[in-house]
Amino acid sequence: MTTEAITTRGASRIDRKQAFTRKPVNTPADKAVGALSHTALVVWSLIVILPLLWTLMTSFKTTKEIFASPFSLPANWNFNNYVSAWTQEGIGNYFLNTVIVVGFALVIVMVLGAMCAYVLARYKFFGSRAIYYLMLAGLTFPVFLAIVPLFFVLRNIGLLNTLPGLILTYVAFALPFTVFFLYSFFKGLPDEIAEAAAIDGAGEWRTFFQVMLPMAKPGMASVAIFNFLGLWNQFLLPVALNTNKSNYVLSQGMASFASSAGYAVDFGALFAAVVITIVPVLVAYVIFQRQLQGSVSQGTMK
């Protein structure tokens, strides 16, 4: 091979390398789309963030200050409104009831949903597909159509207007979504891992809890966030099935607080109660957002 041929081949390789490493050229249309997208995101962020900041600022103001100057800073930054909302208006009791109901319901639905999704995804038996499709049908069933039957069922078993009755109702309505969400995660896990665990002497329960369930951790975290948000903000079921004021959850307590005194309501304490209600949701999302992003990226790589 001549020197000229070698030089030509080396030059062609360099040209191909430069062609692959060349940065894409942004056309005017691409720049316009990018600018429009960033503008829309900024506007949307302001629409979401500014009301939250205004609510937080207003929670430190008195009712007189709110009506006199809604958008000015409070004269005194103190927590009197939060103390009043927590003690006098009963938000503390409603908050405790919500934590109990949502906490127990979330744990139960995650355990039962994971077990049900695992069995339906990994084992084939008579009626397995029918059970799975019935679970999917539960996602399409409107909640308000079940209010009357649920009322009589809970009354007949003595759980109407009680926290355990509300917990069971929450579990029943969150279970279909949990099974549907986790089904694909367990379906995508390799069979070789379960077989290796069986060879090592692990039983079905140990294989599920110590081997397969940790592998579905991103999916578990994601569905836990979605269930937490849905159960925390649930309003229709508590209003219809939990009329005992001592067992009110936050959504009921907030509605009762806002409508109890009409225009004479303490708006400073009301805004403080709103902040108390939304803070746990924001904290939960901040803590688990990485798991949520990880589950999305894992689903796209399968």
mmCIF file of C-alpha atoms in Angstrom:
data_model
loop_
_atom_site.group_PDB
_atom_site.id
_atom_site.type_symbol
_atom_site.label_atom_id
_atom_site.label_comp_id
_atom_site.label_asym_id
_atom_site.label_seq_id
_atom_site.Cartn_x
_atom_site.Cartn_y
_atom_site.Cartn_z
ATOM 1 C CA MET A 1 0.000 0.000 0.000
ATOM 2 C CA THR A 2 1.453 3.361 -0.998
ATOM 3 C CA THR A 3 1.988 6.285 1.311
ATOM 4 C CA GLU A 4 -0.635 8.267 -0.584
ATOM 5 C CA ALA A 5 -3.268 5.579 0.000
ATOM 6 C CA ILE A 6 -2.480 5.414 3.708
ATOM 7 C CA THR A 7 -2.734 9.178 3.968
ATOM 8 C CA THR A 8 -6.035 9.168 2.108
ATOM 9 C CA ARG A 9 -7.485 6.452 4.377
ATOM 10 C CA GLY A 10 -6.352 8.310 7.498
ATOM 11 C CA ALA A 11 -7.911 11.508 6.211
ATOM 12 C CA SER A 12 -11.201 9.735 5.521
ATOM 13 C CA ARG A 13 -11.259 8.338 9.065
ATOM 14 C CA ILE A 14 -10.695 11.815 10.468
ATOM 15 C CA ASP A 15 -13.509 13.166 8.299
ATOM 16 C CA ARG A 16 -15.881 10.431 9.496
ATOM 17 C CA LYS A 17 -14.918 11.115 13.112
ATOM 18 C CA GLN A 18 -15.562 14.817 12.691
ATOM 19 C CA ALA A 19 -18.896 14.026 11.030
ATOM 20 C CA PHE A 20 -19.981 11.938 14.025
ATOM 21 C CA THR A 21 -18.753 14.480 16.596
ATOM 22 C CA ARG A 22 -20.152 17.506 14.798
ATOM 23 C CA LYS A 23 -22.653 19.410 16.895
ATOM 24 C CA PRO A 24 -26.157 19.741 15.482
ATOM 25 C CA VAL A 25 -26.926 23.088 13.939
ATOM 26 C CA ASN A 26 -29.796 24.966 15.531
ATOM 27 C CA THR A 27 -32.021 26.376 12.852
ATOM 28 C CA PRO A 28 -34.135 29.496 13.440
ATOM 29 C CA ALA A 29 -37.185 27.238 13.782
ATOM 30 C CA ASP A 30 -35.446 25.189 16.509
ATOM 31 C CA LYS A 31 -34.513 28.355 18.379
ATOM 32 C CA ALA A 32 -38.062 29.666 18.118
ATOM 33 C CA VAL A 33 -39.520 26.395 19.442
ATOM 34 C CA GLY A 34 -36.973 26.330 22.277
ATOM 35 C CA ALA A 35 -37.718 29.924 23.251
ATOM 36 C CA LEU A 36 -41.470 29.292 23.143
ATOM 37 C CA SER A 37 -41.109 26.115 25.256
ATOM 38 C CA HIS A 38 -38.974 27.859 27.877
ATOM 39 C CA THR A 39 -41.403 30.773 28.000
ATOM 40 C CA ALA A 40 -44.350 28.424 28.498
ATOM 41 C CA LEU A 41 -42.497 26.564 31.277
ATOM 42 C CA VAL A 42 -41.635 29.828 33.032
ATOM 43 C CA VAL A 43 -45.233 31.029 32.831
ATOM 44 C CA TRP A 44 -46.538 27.684 34.090
ATOM 45 C CA SER A 45 -44.026 27.708 36.967
ATOM 46 C CA LEU A 46 -45.155 31.181 37.983
ATOM 47 C CA ILE A 47 -48.806 30.124 37.832
ATOM 48 C CA VAL A 48 -48.050 27.237 40.215
ATOM 49 C CA ILE A 49 -45.486 28.836 42.537
ATOM 50 C CA LEU A 50 -46.892 32.341 43.040
ATOM 51 C CA PRO A 51 -50.220 31.210 44.599
ATOM 52 C CA LEU A 52 -48.305 28.942 46.976
ATOM 53 C CA LEU A 53 -46.006 31.785 48.025
ATOM 54 C CA TRP A 54 -48.971 34.135 48.429
ATOM 55 C CA THR A 55 -50.771 31.554 50.592
ATOM 56 C CA LEU A 56 -47.680 31.131 52.746
ATOM 57 C CA MET A 57 -47.284 34.893 53.153
ATOM 58 C CA THR A 58 -50.977 35.402 53.906
ATOM 59 C CA SER A 59 -50.893 32.734 56.612
ATOM 60 C CA PHE A 60 -48.867 35.157 58.769
ATOM 61 C CA LYS A 61 -51.345 38.043 58.406
ATOM 62 C CA THR A 62 -54.453 38.904 60.361
ATOM 63 C CA THR A 63 -57.871 38.983 58.736
ATOM 64 C CA LYS A 64 -57.851 42.786 58.826
ATOM 65 C CA GLU A 65 -54.503 42.914 57.040
ATOM 66 C CA ILE A 66 -55.692 40.449 54.411
ATOM 67 C CA PHE A 67 -58.706 42.584 53.470
ATOM 68 C CA ALA A 68 -56.816 45.892 53.750
ATOM 69 C CA SER A 69 -53.832 44.904 51.588
ATOM 70 C CA PRO A 70 -53.899 41.340 50.231
ATOM 71 C CA PHE A 71 -50.512 41.483 48.502
ATOM 72 C CA SER A 72 -48.432 43.352 51.083
ATOM 73 C CA LEU A 73 -46.088 41.728 53.568
ATOM 74 C CA PRO A 74 -47.455 41.036 57.066
ATOM 75 C CA ALA A 75 -46.727 43.587 59.754
ATOM 76 C CA ASN A 76 -45.607 40.888 62.223
ATOM 77 C CA TRP A 77 -44.194 37.502 61.247
ATOM 78 C CA ASN A 78 -45.533 35.281 64.003
ATOM 79 C CA PHE A 79 -47.151 31.875 64.272
ATOM 80 C CA ASN A 80 -50.349 32.938 66.039
ATOM 81 C CA ASN A 81 -52.474 31.857 63.081
ATOM 82 C CA TYR A 82 -50.876 28.412 63.080
ATOM 83 C CA VAL A 83 -51.435 28.014 66.816
ATOM 84 C CA SER A 84 -55.049 29.118 66.451
ATOM 85 C CA ALA A 85 -55.691 26.780 63.528
ATOM 86 C CA TRP A 86 -54.003 23.840 65.244
ATOM 87 C CA THR A 87 -55.732 24.184 68.616
ATOM 88 C CA GLN A 88 -58.903 26.279 68.433
ATOM 89 C CA GLU A 89 -60.091 25.144 65.001
ATOM 90 C CA GLY A 90 -59.178 21.483 65.550
ATOM 91 C CA ILE A 91 -56.736 21.166 62.662
ATOM 92 C CA GLY A 92 -54.374 19.252 64.930
ATOM 93 C CA ASN A 93 -56.993 16.560 65.555
ATOM 94 C CA TYR A 94 -57.912 16.412 61.859
ATOM 95 C CA PHE A 95 -54.232 16.149 60.962
ATOM 96 C CA LEU A 96 -53.735 13.252 63.370
ATOM 97 C CA ASN A 97 -56.777 11.435 61.984
ATOM 98 C CA THR A 98 -55.507 11.922 58.437
ATOM 99 C CA VAL A 99 -52.058 10.595 59.324
ATOM 100 C CA ILE A 100 -53.616 7.516 60.955
ATOM 101 C CA VAL A 101 -56.013 6.789 58.097
ATOM 102 C CA VAL A 102 -53.600 7.475 55.253
ATOM 103 C CA GLY A 103 -50.674 5.787 57.011
ATOM 104 C CA PHE A 104 -52.468 2.519 57.732
ATOM 105 C CA ALA A 105 -54.252 2.506 54.373
ATOM 106 C CA LEU A 106 -51.012 3.147 52.504
ATOM 107 C CA VAL A 107 -49.134 0.341 54.252
ATOM 108 C CA ILE A 108 -51.978 -2.149 53.767
ATOM 109 C CA VAL A 109 -52.580 -1.299 50.126
ATOM 110 C CA MET A 110 -48.869 -1.411 49.277
ATOM 111 C CA VAL A 111 -48.406 -4.844 50.863
ATOM 112 C CA LEU A 112 -51.594 -6.361 49.433
ATOM 113 C CA GLY A 113 -51.137 -4.675 46.055
ATOM 114 C CA ALA A 114 -47.539 -5.871 45.708
ATOM 115 C CA MET A 115 -48.457 -9.431 46.654
ATOM 116 C CA CYS A 116 -51.434 -9.498 44.294
ATOM 117 C CA ALA A 117 -49.465 -7.986 41.398
ATOM 118 C CA TYR A 118 -46.603 -10.424 41.972
ATOM 119 C CA VAL A 119 -48.857 -13.481 41.891
ATOM 120 C CA LEU A 120 -50.774 -12.295 38.828
ATOM 121 C CA ALA A 121 -47.576 -11.416 36.966
ATOM 122 C CA ARG A 122 -45.426 -14.454 37.846
ATOM 123 C CA TYR A 123 -47.872 -17.349 38.166
ATOM 124 C CA LYS A 124 -50.347 -18.767 35.691
ATOM 125 C CA PHE A 125 -53.474 -20.397 37.107
ATOM 126 C CA PHE A 126 -57.120 -20.706 36.206
ATOM 127 C CA GLY A 127 -58.798 -17.314 36.424
ATOM 128 C CA SER A 128 -55.628 -15.242 36.768
ATOM 129 C CA ARG A 129 -56.388 -13.148 33.692
ATOM 130 C CA ALA A 130 -59.987 -12.677 34.806
ATOM 131 C CA ILE A 131 -58.807 -11.397 38.193
ATOM 132 C CA TYR A 132 -56.391 -9.011 36.512
ATOM 133 C CA TYR A 133 -59.082 -7.636 34.208
ATOM 134 C CA LEU A 134 -61.443 -7.230 37.142
ATOM 135 C CA MET A 135 -58.739 -5.179 38.837
ATOM 136 C CA LEU A 136 -58.502 -3.017 35.738
ATOM 137 C CA ALA A 137 -62.279 -2.648 35.713
ATOM 138 C CA GLY A 138 -62.029 -1.241 39.226
ATOM 139 C CA LEU A 139 -60.080 1.710 37.804
ATOM 140 C CA THR A 140 -63.022 2.683 35.615
ATOM 141 C CA PHE A 141 -65.668 2.415 38.340
ATOM 142 C CA PRO A 142 -66.839 5.899 39.462
ATOM 143 C CA VAL A 143 -66.501 6.491 43.172
ATOM 144 C CA PHE A 144 -69.862 8.193 43.612
ATOM 145 C CA LEU A 145 -71.696 5.102 42.334
ATOM 146 C CA ALA A 146 -70.326 3.074 45.247
ATOM 147 C CA ILE A 147 -71.217 5.551 47.986
ATOM 148 C CA VAL A 148 -74.668 4.132 48.780
ATOM 149 C CA PRO A 149 -73.602 0.438 48.813
ATOM 150 C CA LEU A 150 -70.544 1.307 50.894
ATOM 151 C CA PHE A 151 -72.715 3.209 53.365
ATOM 152 C CA PHE A 152 -74.940 0.194 54.022
ATOM 153 C CA VAL A 153 -72.023 -2.275 54.076
ATOM 154 C CA LEU A 154 -70.083 -0.245 56.645
ATOM 155 C CA ARG A 155 -73.213 0.322 58.720
ATOM 156 C CA ASN A 156 -74.046 -3.388 58.771
ATOM 157 C CA ILE A 157 -70.554 -4.360 59.963
ATOM 158 C CA GLY A 158 -70.425 -1.536 62.523
ATOM 159 C CA LEU A 159 -67.629 0.504 60.868
ATOM 160 C CA LEU A 160 -69.621 3.498 59.666
ATOM 161 C CA ASN A 161 -68.242 6.845 60.920
ATOM 162 C CA THR A 162 -65.077 5.159 62.188
ATOM 163 C CA LEU A 163 -61.442 5.436 61.186
ATOM 164 C CA PRO A 164 -61.064 1.665 60.528
ATOM 165 C CA GLY A 165 -64.014 1.798 58.143
ATOM 166 C CA LEU A 166 -62.423 4.709 56.310
ATOM 167 C CA ILE A 167 -59.108 2.842 56.149
ATOM 168 C CA LEU A 168 -60.734 -0.225 54.573
ATOM 169 C CA THR A 169 -62.553 1.971 52.055
ATOM 170 C CA TYR A 170 -59.322 3.739 51.086
ATOM 171 C CA VAL A 171 -57.586 0.394 50.631
ATOM 172 C CA ALA A 172 -60.378 -0.931 48.424
ATOM 173 C CA PHE A 173 -60.268 2.037 46.067
ATOM 174 C CA ALA A 174 -56.468 2.292 45.902
ATOM 175 C CA LEU A 175 -55.844 -1.433 45.369
ATOM 176 C CA PRO A 176 -56.743 -1.663 41.621
ATOM 177 C CA PHE A 177 -54.355 1.141 40.670
ATOM 178 C CA THR A 178 -51.582 -0.358 42.805
ATOM 179 C CA VAL A 179 -51.946 -3.773 41.185
ATOM 180 C CA PHE A 180 -52.092 -2.280 37.698
ATOM 181 C CA PHE A 181 -48.975 -0.158 38.308
ATOM 182 C CA LEU A 182 -46.843 -2.902 39.884
ATOM 183 C CA TYR A 183 -47.923 -5.659 37.502
ATOM 184 C CA SER A 184 -45.535 -4.528 34.757
ATOM 185 C CA PHE A 185 -42.622 -4.195 37.197
ATOM 186 C CA PHE A 186 -42.942 -7.761 38.454
ATOM 187 C CA LYS A 187 -43.642 -8.983 34.926
ATOM 188 C CA GLY A 188 -40.351 -7.543 33.729
ATOM 189 C CA LEU A 189 -38.176 -9.111 36.429
ATOM 190 C CA PRO A 190 -36.011 -11.993 35.126
ATOM 191 C CA ASP A 191 -37.138 -15.524 35.954
ATOM 192 C CA GLU A 192 -33.541 -16.616 36.552
ATOM 193 C CA ILE A 193 -33.381 -14.670 39.825
ATOM 194 C CA ALA A 194 -36.423 -16.412 41.286
ATOM 195 C CA GLU A 195 -35.067 -19.755 40.085
ATOM 196 C CA ALA A 196 -31.697 -19.065 41.703
ATOM 197 C CA ALA A 197 -33.437 -18.202 44.983
ATOM 198 C CA ALA A 198 -35.397 -21.460 44.805
ATOM 199 C CA ILE A 199 -32.190 -23.433 44.199
ATOM 200 C CA ASP A 200 -30.664 -21.805 47.276
ATOM 201 C CA GLY A 201 -33.590 -23.094 49.337
ATOM 202 C CA ALA A 202 -35.726 -19.950 49.570
ATOM 203 C CA GLY A 203 -39.456 -20.508 49.781
ATOM 204 C CA GLU A 204 -42.104 -18.490 47.988
ATOM 205 C CA TRP A 205 -42.548 -15.981 50.809
ATOM 206 C CA ARG A 206 -38.826 -15.439 51.280
ATOM 207 C CA THR A 207 -38.269 -15.113 47.541
ATOM 208 C CA PHE A 208 -40.948 -12.460 47.329
ATOM 209 C CA PHE A 209 -40.009 -10.344 50.355
ATOM 210 C CA GLN A 210 -36.213 -10.640 50.236
ATOM 211 C CA VAL A 211 -35.473 -11.006 46.514
ATOM 212 C CA MET A 212 -38.243 -9.832 44.182
ATOM 213 C CA LEU A 213 -39.798 -7.028 46.232
ATOM 214 C CA PRO A 214 -36.506 -5.088 46.686
ATOM 215 C CA MET A 215 -35.972 -5.261 42.922
ATOM 216 C CA ALA A 216 -39.303 -3.493 42.396
ATOM 217 C CA LYS A 217 -38.356 -0.671 44.779
ATOM 218 C CA PRO A 218 -38.609 2.118 42.138
ATOM 219 C CA GLY A 219 -42.120 1.038 41.227
ATOM 220 C CA MET A 220 -43.102 0.718 44.875
ATOM 221 C CA ALA A 221 -41.857 4.240 45.598
ATOM 222 C CA SER A 222 -43.739 5.680 42.630
ATOM 223 C CA VAL A 223 -47.058 4.051 43.369
ATOM 224 C CA ALA A 224 -46.665 4.964 47.048
ATOM 225 C CA ILE A 225 -46.371 8.637 46.076
ATOM 226 C CA PHE A 226 -49.431 8.484 43.833
ATOM 227 C CA ASN A 227 -51.463 6.661 46.476
ATOM 228 C CA PHE A 228 -50.353 9.070 49.182
ATOM 229 C CA LEU A 229 -51.419 12.091 47.142
ATOM 230 C CA GLY A 230 -54.760 10.541 46.255
ATOM 231 C CA LEU A 231 -55.582 9.372 49.775
ATOM 232 C CA TRP A 232 -54.389 12.560 51.465
ATOM 233 C CA ASN A 233 -56.647 14.725 49.268
ATOM 234 C CA GLN A 234 -59.640 12.350 49.301
ATOM 235 C CA PHE A 235 -62.850 14.239 50.010
ATOM 236 C CA LEU A 236 -65.948 12.432 48.701
ATOM 237 C CA LEU A 237 -65.498 9.196 50.645
ATOM 238 C CA PRO A 238 -64.897 10.833 54.067
ATOM 239 C CA VAL A 239 -67.809 13.243 53.607
ATOM 240 C CA ALA A 240 -70.231 10.408 52.841
ATOM 241 C CA LEU A 241 -68.910 7.726 55.197
ATOM 242 C CA ASN A 242 -67.411 9.655 58.113
ATOM 243 C CA THR A 243 -69.864 12.168 59.547
ATOM 244 C CA ASN A 244 -68.568 11.976 63.121
ATOM 245 C CA LYS A 245 -66.769 15.307 63.632
ATOM 246 C CA SER A 246 -64.263 13.836 66.069
ATOM 247 C CA ASN A 247 -63.104 11.508 63.270
ATOM 248 C CA TYR A 248 -62.861 14.169 60.562
ATOM 249 C CA VAL A 249 -59.853 14.101 58.258
ATOM 250 C CA LEU A 250 -58.153 17.239 56.939
ATOM 251 C CA SER A 251 -60.266 17.614 53.817
ATOM 252 C CA GLN A 252 -63.448 17.515 55.892
ATOM 253 C CA GLY A 253 -61.984 19.745 58.572
ATOM 254 C CA MET A 254 -60.934 22.358 56.026
ATOM 255 C CA ALA A 255 -64.386 22.397 54.428
ATOM 256 C CA SER A 256 -66.054 22.664 57.823
ATOM 257 C CA PHE A 257 -63.665 25.408 58.924
ATOM 258 C CA ALA A 258 -64.227 27.476 55.787
ATOM 259 C CA SER A 259 -68.028 27.221 55.885
ATOM 260 C CA SER A 260 -68.748 27.250 59.616
ATOM 261 C CA ALA A 261 -68.661 31.021 60.203
ATOM 262 C CA GLY A 262 -69.351 32.457 56.756
ATOM 263 C CA TYR A 263 -67.735 35.873 56.337
ATOM 264 C CA ALA A 264 -66.723 35.934 60.008
ATOM 265 C CA VAL A 265 -64.153 33.183 59.502
ATOM 266 C CA ASP A 266 -60.591 33.807 60.665
ATOM 267 C CA PHE A 267 -58.910 33.957 57.256
ATOM 268 C CA GLY A 268 -55.411 34.122 58.715
ATOM 269 C CA ALA A 269 -55.955 30.852 60.540
ATOM 270 C CA LEU A 270 -57.652 29.433 57.438
ATOM 271 C CA PHE A 271 -54.590 30.116 55.278
ATOM 272 C CA ALA A 272 -52.388 28.666 58.008
ATOM 273 C CA ALA A 273 -54.522 25.515 57.937
ATOM 274 C CA VAL A 274 -54.081 25.344 54.156
ATOM 275 C CA VAL A 275 -50.297 25.499 54.584
ATOM 276 C CA ILE A 276 -50.439 22.744 57.221
ATOM 277 C CA THR A 277 -52.444 20.615 54.791
ATOM 278 C CA ILE A 278 -50.139 20.959 51.785
ATOM 279 C CA VAL A 279 -46.753 20.811 53.541
ATOM 280 C CA PRO A 280 -46.775 16.986 54.036
ATOM 281 C CA VAL A 281 -47.541 16.507 50.345
ATOM 282 C CA LEU A 282 -44.638 18.730 49.309
ATOM 283 C CA VAL A 283 -42.279 17.035 51.764
ATOM 284 C CA ALA A 284 -43.266 13.578 50.516
ATOM 285 C CA TYR A 285 -42.654 14.570 46.919
ATOM 286 C CA VAL A 286 -39.277 16.176 47.668
ATOM 287 C CA ILE A 287 -38.131 13.054 49.528
ATOM 288 C CA PHE A 288 -39.287 10.525 46.932
ATOM 289 C CA GLN A 289 -38.856 12.462 43.678
ATOM 290 C CA ARG A 290 -35.606 10.648 42.843
ATOM 291 C CA GLN A 291 -37.320 7.272 43.152
ATOM 292 C CA LEU A 292 -40.127 8.573 40.931
ATOM 293 C CA GLN A 293 -37.658 9.692 38.253
ATOM 294 C CA GLY A 294 -35.761 6.413 38.552
ATOM 295 C CA SER A 295 -38.897 4.373 37.992
ATOM 296 C CA VAL A 296 -39.719 6.374 34.871
ATOM 297 C CA SER A 297 -36.221 5.916 33.436
ATOM 298 C CA GLN A 298 -36.293 2.191 34.293
ATOM 299 C CA GLY A 299 -39.600 1.801 32.490
ATOM 300 C CA THR A 300 -38.235 3.503 29.379
ATOM 301 C CA MET A 301 -35.147 1.274 29.254
ATOM 302 C CA LYS A 302 -37.109 -2.017 29.296
#
